[in-house]
PDB file of C-alpha atoms and ligand atoms in Angstrom:
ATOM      1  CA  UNK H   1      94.603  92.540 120.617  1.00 95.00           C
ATOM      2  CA  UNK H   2      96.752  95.705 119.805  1.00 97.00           C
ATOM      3  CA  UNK H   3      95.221  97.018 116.337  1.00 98.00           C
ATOM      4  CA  UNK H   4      96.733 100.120 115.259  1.00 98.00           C
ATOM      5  CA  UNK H   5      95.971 102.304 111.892  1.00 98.00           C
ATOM      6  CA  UNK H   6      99.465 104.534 111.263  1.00 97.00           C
ATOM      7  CA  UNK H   7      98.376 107.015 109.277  1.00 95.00           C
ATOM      8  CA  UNK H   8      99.803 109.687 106.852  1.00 93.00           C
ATOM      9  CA  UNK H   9     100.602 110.893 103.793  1.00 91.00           C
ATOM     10  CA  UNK H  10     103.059 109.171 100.834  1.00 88.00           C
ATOM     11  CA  UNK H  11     106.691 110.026 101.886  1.00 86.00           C
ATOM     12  CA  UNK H  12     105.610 109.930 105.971  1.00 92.00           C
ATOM     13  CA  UNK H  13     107.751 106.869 106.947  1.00 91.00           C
ATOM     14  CA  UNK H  14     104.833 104.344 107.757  1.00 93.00           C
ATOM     15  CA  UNK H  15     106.038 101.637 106.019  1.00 90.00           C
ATOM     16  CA  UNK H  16     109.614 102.571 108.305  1.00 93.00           C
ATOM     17  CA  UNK H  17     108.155 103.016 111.592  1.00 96.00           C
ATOM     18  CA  UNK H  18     105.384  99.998 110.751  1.00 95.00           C
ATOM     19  CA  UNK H  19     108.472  97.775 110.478  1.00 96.00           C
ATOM     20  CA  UNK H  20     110.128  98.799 113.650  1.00 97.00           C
ATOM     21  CA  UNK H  21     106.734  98.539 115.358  1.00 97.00           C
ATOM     22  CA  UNK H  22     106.127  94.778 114.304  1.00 95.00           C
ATOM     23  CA  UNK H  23     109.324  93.740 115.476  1.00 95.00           C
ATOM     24  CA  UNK H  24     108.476  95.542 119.053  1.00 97.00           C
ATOM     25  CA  UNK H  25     104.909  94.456 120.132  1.00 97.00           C
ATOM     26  CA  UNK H  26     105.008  91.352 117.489  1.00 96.00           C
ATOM     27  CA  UNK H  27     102.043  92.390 115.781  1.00 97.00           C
ATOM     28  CA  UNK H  28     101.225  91.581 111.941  1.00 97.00           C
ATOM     29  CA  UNK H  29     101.679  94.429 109.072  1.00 96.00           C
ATOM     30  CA  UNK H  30      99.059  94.900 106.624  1.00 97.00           C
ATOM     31  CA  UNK H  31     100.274  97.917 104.119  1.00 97.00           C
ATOM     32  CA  UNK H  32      97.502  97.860 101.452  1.00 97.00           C
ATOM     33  CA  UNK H  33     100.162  99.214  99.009  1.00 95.00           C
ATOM     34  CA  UNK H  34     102.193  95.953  99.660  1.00 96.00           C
ATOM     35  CA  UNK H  35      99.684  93.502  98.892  1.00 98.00           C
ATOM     36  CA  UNK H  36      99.128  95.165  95.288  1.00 98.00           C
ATOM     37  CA  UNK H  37     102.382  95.819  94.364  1.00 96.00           C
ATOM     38  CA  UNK H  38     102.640  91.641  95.102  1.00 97.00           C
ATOM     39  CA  UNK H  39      99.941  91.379  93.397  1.00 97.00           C
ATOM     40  CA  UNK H  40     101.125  92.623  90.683  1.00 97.00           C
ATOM     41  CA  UNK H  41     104.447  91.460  90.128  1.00 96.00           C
ATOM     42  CA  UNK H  42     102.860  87.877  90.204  1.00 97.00           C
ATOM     43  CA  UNK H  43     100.144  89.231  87.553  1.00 97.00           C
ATOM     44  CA  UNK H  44      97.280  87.981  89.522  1.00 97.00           C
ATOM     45  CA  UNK H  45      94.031  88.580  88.604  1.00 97.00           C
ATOM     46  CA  UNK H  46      93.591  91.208  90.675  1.00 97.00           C
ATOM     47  CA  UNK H  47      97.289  92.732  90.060  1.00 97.00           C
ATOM     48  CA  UNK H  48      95.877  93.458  86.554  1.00 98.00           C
ATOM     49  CA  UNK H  49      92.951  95.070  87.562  1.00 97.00           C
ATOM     50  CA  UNK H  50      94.609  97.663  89.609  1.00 97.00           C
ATOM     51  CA  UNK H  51      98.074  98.097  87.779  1.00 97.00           C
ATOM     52  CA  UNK H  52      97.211 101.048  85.701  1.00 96.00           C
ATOM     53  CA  UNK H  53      95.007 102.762  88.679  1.00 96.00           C
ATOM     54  CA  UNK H  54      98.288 102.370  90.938  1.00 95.00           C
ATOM     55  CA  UNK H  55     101.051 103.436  88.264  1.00 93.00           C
ATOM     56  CA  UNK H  56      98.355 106.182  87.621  1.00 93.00           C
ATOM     57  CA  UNK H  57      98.177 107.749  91.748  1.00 92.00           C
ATOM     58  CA  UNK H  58      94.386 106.813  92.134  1.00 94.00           C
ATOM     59  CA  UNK H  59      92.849 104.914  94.488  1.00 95.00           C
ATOM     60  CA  UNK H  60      91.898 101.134  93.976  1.00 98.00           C
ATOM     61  CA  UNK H  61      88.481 101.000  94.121  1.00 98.00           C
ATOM     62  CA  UNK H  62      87.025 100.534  98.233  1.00 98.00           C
ATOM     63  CA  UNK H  63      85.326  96.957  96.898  1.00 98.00           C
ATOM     64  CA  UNK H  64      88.446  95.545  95.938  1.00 98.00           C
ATOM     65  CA  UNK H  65      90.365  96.715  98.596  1.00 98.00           C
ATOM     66  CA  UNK H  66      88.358  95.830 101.221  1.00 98.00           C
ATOM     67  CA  UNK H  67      88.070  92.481  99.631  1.00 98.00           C
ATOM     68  CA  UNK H  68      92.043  91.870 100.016  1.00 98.00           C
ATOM     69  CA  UNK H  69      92.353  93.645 103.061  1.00 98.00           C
ATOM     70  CA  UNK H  70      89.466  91.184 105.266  1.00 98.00           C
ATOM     71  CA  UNK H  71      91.502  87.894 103.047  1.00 97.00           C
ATOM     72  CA  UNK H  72      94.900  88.876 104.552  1.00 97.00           C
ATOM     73  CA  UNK H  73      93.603  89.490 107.937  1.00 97.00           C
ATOM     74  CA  UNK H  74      92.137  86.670 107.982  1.00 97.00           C
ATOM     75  CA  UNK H  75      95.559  84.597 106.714  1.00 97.00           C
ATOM     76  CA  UNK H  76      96.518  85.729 110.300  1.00 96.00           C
ATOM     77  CA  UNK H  77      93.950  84.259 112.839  1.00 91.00           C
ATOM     78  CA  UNK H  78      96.118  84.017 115.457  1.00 93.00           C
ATOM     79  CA  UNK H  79      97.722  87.438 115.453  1.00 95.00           C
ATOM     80  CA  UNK H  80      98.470  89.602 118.415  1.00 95.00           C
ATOM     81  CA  UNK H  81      97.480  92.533 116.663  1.00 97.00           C
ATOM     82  CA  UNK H  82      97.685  94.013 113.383  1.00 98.00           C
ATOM     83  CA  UNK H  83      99.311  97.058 111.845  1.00 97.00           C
ATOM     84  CA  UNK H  84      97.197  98.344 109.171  1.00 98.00           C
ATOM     85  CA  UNK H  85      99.576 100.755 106.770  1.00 97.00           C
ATOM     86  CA  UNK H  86      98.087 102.977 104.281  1.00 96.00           C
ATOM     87  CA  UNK H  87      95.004 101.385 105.414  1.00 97.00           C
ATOM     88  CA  UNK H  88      91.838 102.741 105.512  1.00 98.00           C
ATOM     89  CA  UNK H  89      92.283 105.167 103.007  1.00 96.00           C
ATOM     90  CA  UNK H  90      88.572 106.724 102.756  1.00 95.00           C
ATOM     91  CA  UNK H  91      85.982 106.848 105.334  1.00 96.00           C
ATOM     92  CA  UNK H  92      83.802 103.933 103.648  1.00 97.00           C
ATOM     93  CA  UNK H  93      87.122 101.781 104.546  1.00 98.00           C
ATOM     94  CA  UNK H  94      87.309 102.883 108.209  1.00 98.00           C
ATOM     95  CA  UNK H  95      83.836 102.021 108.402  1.00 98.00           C
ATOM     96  CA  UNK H  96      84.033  98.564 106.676  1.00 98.00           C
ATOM     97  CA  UNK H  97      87.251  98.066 109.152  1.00 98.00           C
ATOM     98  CA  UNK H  98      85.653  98.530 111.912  1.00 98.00           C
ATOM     99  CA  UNK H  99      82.771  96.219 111.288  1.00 98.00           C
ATOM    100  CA  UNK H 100      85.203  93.488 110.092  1.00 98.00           C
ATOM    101  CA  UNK H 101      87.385  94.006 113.540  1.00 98.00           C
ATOM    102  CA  UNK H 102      83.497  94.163 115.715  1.00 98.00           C
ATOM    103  CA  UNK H 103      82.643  90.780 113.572  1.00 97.00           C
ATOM    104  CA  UNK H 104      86.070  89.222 115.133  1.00 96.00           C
ATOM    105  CA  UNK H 105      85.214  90.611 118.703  1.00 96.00           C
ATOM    106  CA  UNK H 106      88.164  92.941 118.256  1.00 97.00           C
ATOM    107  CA  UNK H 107      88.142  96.756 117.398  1.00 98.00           C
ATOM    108  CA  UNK H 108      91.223  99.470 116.665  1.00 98.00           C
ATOM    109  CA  UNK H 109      92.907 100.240 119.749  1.00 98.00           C
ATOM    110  CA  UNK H 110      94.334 103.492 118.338  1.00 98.00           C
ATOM    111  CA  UNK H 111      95.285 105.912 115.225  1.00 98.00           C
ATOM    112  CA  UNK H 112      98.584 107.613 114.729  1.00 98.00           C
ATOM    113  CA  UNK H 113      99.257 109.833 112.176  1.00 97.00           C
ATOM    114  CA  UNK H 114     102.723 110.681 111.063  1.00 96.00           C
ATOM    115  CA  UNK H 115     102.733 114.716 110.456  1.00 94.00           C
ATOM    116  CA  UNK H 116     104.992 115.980 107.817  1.00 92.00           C
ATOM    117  CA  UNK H 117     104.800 118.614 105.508  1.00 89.00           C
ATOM    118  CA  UNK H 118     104.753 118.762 101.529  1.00 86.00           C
ATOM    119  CA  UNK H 119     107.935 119.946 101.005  1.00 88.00           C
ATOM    120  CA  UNK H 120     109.696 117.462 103.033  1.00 90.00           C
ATOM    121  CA  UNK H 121     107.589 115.241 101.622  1.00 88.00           C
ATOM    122  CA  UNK H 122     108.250 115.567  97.951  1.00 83.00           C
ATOM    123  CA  UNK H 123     111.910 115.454  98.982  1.00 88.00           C
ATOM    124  CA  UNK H 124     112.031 111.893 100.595  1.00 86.00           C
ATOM    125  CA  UNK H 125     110.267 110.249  97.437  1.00 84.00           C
ATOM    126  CA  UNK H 126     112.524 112.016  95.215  1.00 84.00           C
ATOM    127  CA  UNK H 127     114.897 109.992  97.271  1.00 87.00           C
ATOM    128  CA  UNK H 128     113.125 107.189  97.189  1.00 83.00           C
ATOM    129  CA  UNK H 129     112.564 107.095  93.649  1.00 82.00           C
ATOM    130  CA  UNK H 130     116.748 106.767  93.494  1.00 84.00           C
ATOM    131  CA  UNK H 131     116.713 103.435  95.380  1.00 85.00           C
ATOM    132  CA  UNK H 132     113.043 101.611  94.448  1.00 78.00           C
ATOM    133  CA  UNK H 133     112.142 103.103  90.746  1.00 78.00           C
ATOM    134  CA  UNK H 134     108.313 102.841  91.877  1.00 81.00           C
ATOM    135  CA  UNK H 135     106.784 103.886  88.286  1.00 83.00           C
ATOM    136  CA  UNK H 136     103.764 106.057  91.402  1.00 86.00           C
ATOM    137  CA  UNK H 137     107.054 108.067  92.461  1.00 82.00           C
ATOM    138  CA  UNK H 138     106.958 110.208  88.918  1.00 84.00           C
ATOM    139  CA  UNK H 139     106.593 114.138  89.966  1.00 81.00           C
ATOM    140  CA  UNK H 140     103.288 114.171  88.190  1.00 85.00           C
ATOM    141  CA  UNK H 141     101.560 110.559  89.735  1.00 88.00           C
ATOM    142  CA  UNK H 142     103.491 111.708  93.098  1.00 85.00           C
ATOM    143  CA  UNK H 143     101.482 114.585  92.824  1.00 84.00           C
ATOM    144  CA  UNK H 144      98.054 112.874  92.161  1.00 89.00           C
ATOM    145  CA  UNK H 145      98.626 110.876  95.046  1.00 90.00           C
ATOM    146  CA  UNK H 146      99.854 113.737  97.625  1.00 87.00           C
ATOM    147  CA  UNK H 147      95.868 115.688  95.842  1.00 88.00           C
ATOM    148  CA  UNK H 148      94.255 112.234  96.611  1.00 90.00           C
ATOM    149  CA  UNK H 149      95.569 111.935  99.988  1.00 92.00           C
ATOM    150  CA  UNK H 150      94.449 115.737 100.549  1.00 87.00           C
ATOM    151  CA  UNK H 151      91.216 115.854  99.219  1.00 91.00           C
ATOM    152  CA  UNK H 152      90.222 112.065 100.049  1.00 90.00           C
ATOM    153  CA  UNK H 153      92.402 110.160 102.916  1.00 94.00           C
ATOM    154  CA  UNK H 154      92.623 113.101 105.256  1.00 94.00           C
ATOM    155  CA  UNK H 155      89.011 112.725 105.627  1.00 95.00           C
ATOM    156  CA  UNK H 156      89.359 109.926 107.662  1.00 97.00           C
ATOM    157  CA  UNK H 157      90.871 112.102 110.633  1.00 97.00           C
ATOM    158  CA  UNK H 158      88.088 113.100 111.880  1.00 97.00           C
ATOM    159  CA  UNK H 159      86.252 109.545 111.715  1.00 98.00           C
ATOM    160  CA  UNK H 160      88.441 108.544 114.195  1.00 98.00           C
ATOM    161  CA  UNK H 161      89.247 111.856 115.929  1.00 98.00           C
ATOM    162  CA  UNK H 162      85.124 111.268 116.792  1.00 98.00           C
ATOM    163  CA  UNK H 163      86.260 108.044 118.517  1.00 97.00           C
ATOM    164  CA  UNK H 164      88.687 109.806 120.829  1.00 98.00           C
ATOM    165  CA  UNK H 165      91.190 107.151 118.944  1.00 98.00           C
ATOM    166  CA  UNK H 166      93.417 109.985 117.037  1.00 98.00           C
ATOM    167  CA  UNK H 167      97.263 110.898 118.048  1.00 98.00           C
ATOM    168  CA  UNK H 168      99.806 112.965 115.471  1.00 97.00           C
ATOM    169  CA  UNK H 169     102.828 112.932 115.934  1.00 97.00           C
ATOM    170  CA  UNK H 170     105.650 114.799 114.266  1.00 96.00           C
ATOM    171  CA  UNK H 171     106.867 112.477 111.301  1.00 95.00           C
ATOM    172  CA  UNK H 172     109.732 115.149 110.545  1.00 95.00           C
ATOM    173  CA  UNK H 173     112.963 114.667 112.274  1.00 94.00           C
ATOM    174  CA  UNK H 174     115.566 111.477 113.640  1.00 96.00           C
ATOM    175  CA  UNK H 175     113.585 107.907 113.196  1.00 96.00           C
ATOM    176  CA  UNK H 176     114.837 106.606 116.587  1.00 97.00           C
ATOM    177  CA  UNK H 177     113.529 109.697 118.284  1.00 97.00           C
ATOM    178  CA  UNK H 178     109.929 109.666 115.808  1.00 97.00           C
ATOM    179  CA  UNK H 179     109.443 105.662 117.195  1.00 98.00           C
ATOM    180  CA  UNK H 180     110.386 106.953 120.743  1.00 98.00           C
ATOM    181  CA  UNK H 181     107.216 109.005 120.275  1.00 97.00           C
ATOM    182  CA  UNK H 182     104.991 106.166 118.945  1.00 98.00           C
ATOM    183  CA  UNK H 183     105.797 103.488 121.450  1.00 98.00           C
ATOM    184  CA  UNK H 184     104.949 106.395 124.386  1.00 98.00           C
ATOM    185  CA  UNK H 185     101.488 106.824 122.553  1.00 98.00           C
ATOM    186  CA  UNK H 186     101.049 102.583 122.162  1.00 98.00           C
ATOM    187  CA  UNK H 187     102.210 101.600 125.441  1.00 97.00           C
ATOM    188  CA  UNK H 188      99.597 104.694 127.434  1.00 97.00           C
ATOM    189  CA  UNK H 189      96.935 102.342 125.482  1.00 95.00           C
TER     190      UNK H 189
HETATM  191  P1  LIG I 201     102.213 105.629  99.594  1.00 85.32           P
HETATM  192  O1  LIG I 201     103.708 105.571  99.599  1.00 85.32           O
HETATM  193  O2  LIG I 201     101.694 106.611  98.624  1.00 85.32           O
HETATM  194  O3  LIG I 201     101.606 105.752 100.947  1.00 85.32           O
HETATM  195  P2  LIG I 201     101.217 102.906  99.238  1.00 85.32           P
HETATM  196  O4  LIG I 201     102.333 101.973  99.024  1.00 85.32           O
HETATM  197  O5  LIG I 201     100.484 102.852 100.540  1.00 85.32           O
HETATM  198  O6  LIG I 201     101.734 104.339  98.903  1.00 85.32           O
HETATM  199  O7  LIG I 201     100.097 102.722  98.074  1.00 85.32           O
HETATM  200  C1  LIG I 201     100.440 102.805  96.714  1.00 85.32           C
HETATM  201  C2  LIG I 201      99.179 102.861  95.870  1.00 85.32           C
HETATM  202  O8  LIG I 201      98.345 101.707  96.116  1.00 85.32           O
HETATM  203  C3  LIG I 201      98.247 104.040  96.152  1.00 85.32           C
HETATM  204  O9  LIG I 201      98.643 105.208  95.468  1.00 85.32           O
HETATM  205  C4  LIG I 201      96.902 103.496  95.642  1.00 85.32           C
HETATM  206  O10 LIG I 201      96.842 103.505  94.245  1.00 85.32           O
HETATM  207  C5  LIG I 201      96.953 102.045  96.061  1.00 85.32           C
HETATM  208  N1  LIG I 201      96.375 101.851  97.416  1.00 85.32           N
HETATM  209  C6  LIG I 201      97.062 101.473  98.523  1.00 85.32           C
HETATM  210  N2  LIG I 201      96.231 101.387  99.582  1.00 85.32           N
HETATM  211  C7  LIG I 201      95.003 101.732  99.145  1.00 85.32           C
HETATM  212  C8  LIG I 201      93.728 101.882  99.763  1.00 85.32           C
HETATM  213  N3  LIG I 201      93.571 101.636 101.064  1.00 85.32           N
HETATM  214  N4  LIG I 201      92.676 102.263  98.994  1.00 85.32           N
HETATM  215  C9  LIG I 201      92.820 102.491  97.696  1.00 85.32           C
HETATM  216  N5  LIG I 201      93.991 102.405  97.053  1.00 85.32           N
HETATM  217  C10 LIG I 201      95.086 102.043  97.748  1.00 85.32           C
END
């Protein structure tokens, strides 16, 4: 299996590059963020538990995400891979990811996180906010998110820097050229 993590902070382009990625190598995208923002325009159960935390910038809680995460993946048992998109988000998540993929004989093949800088950044979901009206792309709950993602998710780096599993590449710049970069890095797996 081809099980990649694309990694980087809100405004990077991983839900962009993600989807050009599927359609190449035919793998299956799992963007945490997608699952609960479908979960909670159907008003699930769990939709209402995390609404608020969401249209607030925090994290969901590891349990619960961890909890929707091993469902979908296992909605998909006969997947060629997986792309998993804002996904781990804290170091307790890599670790319960990694178990899950060692329980299904599998394991992350590699990591690639999208550099890009705050400014640029804070400019793209400003744009954003023009075409989607995603209540999380306020200045001040974009901002919470951008201080969780910098005092929380970048921890995760390292976790699988340790693995020899890391690559960044430049996030800033034409999308063509940025997925030019990322299938190089996939297809040297
Ligand atoms: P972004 O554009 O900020 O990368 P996402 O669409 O990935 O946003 O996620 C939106 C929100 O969903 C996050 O701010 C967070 O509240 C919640 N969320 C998504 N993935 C996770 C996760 N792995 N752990 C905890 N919370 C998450």
């Amino acid at each position: 299996m081809l099980n990649l993590v694309i990694f980087g902070p809100p405004g990077a382009g991983k839900g962009t590059q993600s989807q050009k990625l599927i359609d190449k190598y035919q793998l299956v995208h799992i963007s945490t963020g997608d699952l609960f923002r479908a979960h909670i325009q159907e008003q699930t159960g769990l939709g209402k538990k995390v609404s608020q935390l969401i249209a607030d910038g925090q994290l969901v809680p590891d349990a619960i995400t961890i909890a929707m995460l091993e469902e979908e993946a296992d909605k998909n048992k006969d997947a060629r891979g997986f792309i998993f998109d804002g996904f781990p988000r804290t170091v307790p998540q890599a670790e319960a990811l990694d178990a899950f993929l060692k329980s299904k004989g599998t394991a992350i093949t590699g990591v690639i996180a999208l550099d890009v800088d705050q400014e640029e950044l804070s400019r793209r979901i400003a744009e954003r906010k023009k075409l989607t009206n995603r209540v999380d792309d306020d200045a001040d709950k974009l901002k919470k998110r951008i201080d969780e993602y910098f005092n929380k998710t970048i921890h995760v780096l390292p976790y699988y820097e340790a693995q020899g599993k890391l690559t960044r590449v430049n996030g800033i710049g034409d999308i063509d050229q940025i997925f030019a970069e990322l299938t190089a890095v996939i297809d040297s797996y």
